[in-house]
mmCIF file of C-alpha atoms in Angstrom:
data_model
loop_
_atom_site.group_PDB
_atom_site.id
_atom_site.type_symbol
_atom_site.label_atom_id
_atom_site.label_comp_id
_atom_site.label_asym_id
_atom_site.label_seq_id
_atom_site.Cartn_x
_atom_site.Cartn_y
_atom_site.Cartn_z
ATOM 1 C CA UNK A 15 58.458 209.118 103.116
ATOM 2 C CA UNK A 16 55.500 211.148 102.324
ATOM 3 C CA UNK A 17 52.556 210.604 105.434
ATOM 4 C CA UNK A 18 49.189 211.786 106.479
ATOM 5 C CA UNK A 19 48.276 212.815 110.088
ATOM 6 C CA UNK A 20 45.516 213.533 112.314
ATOM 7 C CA UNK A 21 46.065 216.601 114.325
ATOM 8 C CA UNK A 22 43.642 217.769 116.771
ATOM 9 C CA UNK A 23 43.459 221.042 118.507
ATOM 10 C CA UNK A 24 41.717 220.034 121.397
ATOM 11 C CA UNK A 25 38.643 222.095 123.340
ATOM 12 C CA UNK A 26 41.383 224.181 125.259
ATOM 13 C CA UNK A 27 43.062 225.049 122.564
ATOM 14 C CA UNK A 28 39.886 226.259 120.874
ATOM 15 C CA UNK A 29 38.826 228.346 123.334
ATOM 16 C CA UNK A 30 41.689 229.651 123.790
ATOM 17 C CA UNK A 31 42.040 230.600 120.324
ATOM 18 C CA UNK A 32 45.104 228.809 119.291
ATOM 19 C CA UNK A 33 43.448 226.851 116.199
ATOM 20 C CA UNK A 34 45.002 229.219 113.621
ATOM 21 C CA UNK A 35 48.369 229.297 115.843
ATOM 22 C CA UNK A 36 49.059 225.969 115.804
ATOM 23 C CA UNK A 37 48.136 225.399 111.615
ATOM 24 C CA UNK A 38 50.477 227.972 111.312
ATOM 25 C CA UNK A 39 53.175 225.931 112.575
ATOM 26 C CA UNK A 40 52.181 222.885 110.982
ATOM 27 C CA UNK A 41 52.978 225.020 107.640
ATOM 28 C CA UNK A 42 55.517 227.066 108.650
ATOM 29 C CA UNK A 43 57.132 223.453 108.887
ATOM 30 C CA UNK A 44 56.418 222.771 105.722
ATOM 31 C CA UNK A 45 53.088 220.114 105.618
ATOM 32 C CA UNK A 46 50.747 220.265 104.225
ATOM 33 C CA UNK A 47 46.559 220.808 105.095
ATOM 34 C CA UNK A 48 44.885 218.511 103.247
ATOM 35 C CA UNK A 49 41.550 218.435 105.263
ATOM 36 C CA UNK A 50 39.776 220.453 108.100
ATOM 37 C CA UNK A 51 37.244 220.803 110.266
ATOM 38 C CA UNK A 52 35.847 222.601 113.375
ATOM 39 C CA UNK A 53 33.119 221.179 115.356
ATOM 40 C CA UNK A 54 31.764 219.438 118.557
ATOM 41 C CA UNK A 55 33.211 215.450 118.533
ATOM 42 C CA UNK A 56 30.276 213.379 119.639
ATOM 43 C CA UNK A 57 30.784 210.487 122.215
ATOM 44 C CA UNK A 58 30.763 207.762 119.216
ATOM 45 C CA UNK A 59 33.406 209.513 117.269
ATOM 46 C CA UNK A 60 35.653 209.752 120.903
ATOM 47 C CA UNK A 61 35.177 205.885 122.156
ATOM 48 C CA UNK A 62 36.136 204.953 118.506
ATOM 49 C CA UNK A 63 39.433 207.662 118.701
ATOM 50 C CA UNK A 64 40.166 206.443 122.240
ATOM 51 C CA UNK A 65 39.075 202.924 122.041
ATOM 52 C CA UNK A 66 42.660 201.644 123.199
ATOM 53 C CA UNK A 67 42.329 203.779 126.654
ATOM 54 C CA UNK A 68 38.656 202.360 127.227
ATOM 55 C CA UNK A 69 38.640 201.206 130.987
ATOM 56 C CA UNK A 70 41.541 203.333 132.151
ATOM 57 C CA UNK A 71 40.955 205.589 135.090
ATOM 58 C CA UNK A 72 41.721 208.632 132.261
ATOM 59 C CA UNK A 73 39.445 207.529 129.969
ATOM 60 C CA UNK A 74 36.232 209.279 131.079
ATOM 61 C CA UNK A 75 37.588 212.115 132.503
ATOM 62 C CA UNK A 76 39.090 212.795 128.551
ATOM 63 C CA UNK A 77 36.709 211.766 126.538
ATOM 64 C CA UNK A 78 34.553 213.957 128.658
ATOM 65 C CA UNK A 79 36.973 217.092 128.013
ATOM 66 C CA UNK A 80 36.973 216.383 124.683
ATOM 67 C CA UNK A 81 33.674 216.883 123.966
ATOM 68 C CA UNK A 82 33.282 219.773 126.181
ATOM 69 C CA UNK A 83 33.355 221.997 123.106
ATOM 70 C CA UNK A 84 34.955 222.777 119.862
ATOM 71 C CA UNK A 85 37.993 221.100 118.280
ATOM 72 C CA UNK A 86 40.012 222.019 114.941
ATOM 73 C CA UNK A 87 40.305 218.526 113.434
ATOM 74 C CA UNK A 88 43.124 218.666 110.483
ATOM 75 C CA UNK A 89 44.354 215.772 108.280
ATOM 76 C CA UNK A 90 48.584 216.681 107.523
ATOM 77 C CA UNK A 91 50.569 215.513 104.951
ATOM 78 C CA UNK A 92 54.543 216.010 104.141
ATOM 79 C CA UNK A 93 57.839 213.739 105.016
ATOM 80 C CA UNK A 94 57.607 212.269 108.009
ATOM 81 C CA UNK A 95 54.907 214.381 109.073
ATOM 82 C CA UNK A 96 53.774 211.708 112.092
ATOM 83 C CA UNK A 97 57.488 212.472 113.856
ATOM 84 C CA UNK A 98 57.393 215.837 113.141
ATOM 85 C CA UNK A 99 54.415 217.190 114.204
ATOM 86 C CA UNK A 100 55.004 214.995 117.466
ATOM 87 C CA UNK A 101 58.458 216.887 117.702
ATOM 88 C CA UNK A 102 56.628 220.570 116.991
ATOM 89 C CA UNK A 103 53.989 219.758 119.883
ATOM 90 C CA UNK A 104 56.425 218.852 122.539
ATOM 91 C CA UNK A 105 56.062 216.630 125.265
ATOM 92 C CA UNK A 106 52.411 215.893 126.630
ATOM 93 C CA UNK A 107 53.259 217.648 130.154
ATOM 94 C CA UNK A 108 52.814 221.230 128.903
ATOM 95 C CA UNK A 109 55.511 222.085 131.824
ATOM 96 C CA UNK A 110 57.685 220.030 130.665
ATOM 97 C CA UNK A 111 57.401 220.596 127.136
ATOM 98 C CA UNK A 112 60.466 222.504 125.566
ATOM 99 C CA UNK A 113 60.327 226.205 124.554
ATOM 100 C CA UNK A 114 59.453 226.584 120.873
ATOM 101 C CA UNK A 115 56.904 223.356 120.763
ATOM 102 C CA UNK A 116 53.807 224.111 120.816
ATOM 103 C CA UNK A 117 52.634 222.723 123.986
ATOM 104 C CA UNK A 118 55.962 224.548 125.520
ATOM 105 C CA UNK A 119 55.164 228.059 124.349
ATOM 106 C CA UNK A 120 51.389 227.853 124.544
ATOM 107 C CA UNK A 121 50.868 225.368 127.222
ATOM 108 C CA UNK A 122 49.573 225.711 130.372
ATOM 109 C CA UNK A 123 49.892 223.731 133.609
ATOM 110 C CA UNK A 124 46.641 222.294 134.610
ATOM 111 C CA UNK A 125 47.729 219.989 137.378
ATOM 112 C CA UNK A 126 46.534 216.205 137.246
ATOM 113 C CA UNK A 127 44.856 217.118 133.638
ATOM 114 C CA UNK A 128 47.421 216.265 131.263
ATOM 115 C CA UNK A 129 45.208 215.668 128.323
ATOM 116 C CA UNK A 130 44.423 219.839 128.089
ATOM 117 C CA UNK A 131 47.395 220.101 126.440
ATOM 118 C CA UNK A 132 46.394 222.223 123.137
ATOM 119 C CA UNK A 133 46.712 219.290 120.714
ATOM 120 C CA UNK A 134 46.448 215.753 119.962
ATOM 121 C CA UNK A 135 48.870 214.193 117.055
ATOM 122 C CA UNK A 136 48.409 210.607 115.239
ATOM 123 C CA UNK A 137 51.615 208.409 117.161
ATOM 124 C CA UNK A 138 52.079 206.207 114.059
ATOM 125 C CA UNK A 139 51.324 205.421 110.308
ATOM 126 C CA UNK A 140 49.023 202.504 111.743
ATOM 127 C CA UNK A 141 47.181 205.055 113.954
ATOM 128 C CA UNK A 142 47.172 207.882 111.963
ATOM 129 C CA UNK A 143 45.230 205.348 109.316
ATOM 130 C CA UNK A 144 42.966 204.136 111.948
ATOM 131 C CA UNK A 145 42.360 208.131 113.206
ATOM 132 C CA UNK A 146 41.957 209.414 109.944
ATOM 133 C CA UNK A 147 38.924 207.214 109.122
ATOM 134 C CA UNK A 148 37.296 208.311 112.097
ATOM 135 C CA UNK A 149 37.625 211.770 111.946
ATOM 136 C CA UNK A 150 37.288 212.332 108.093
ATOM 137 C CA UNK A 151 35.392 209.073 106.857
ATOM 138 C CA UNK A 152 36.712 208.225 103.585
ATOM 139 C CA UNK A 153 39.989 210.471 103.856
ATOM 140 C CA UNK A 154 42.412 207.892 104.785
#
């Protein structure tokens, strides 16, 4: 089934330079860009992305880091594209993560601060929707 996704590379990422690393795997794996973006998220845009995690101890801590700078914001498309760019980022421990994922090979460990971890990926169709929208208003 042909699907859209939000893919992030996150301020880390960024600054790190990985932006054109990481869209090269996304279509070295066949999907496709269909929208992109580079620019600092404002705190509006982040409490609508992480609305669900609102009142969590993580929550300020991340939306903080994610508007600490820079992010690559892409909208994906291809077969299954939600499950595969989930599988191609790896697990969201980059120590964890498997060699050949992204977050495996280009991860690093940052202790307690699991959400610098090179890339953010929609979890669902519903989400991905939902993401979308915010990110690239009209897209979805």
């Amino acid at each position: 089934m042909t699907e859209r996704s939000l893919v992030l590379v996150k301020p880390d990422g960024f600054k790190r330079g990985l932006s054109g690393e990481v869209l090269r795997r996304v279509e070295a794996k066949g999907y496709t860009l269909v929208a992109l973006s580079i620019f600092v998220p404002d705190q509006d845009r982040l409490a609508l992305h992480y609305a669900e995690h609102e009142g969590k101890p993580f929550y300020e801590p991340l939306v903080d880091f994610m508007s600490s700078g820079p992010v690559t914001a892409a909208v994906i498309e291809g077969e299954r594209c939600i499950e595969g760019f989930r599988a191609l980022a790896g697990a969201t421990d980059p120590t964890a993560a498997l060699p050949g994922t992204i977050r495996g090979d280009l991860g690093r460990d940052w202790g307690l601060k699991v959400q610098q971890n090179i890339v953010h990926g929609s979890d669902s169709p519903e989400s991905a929707k939902r993401e979308i929208e915010i990110w690239f208003p009209g897209l979805a």
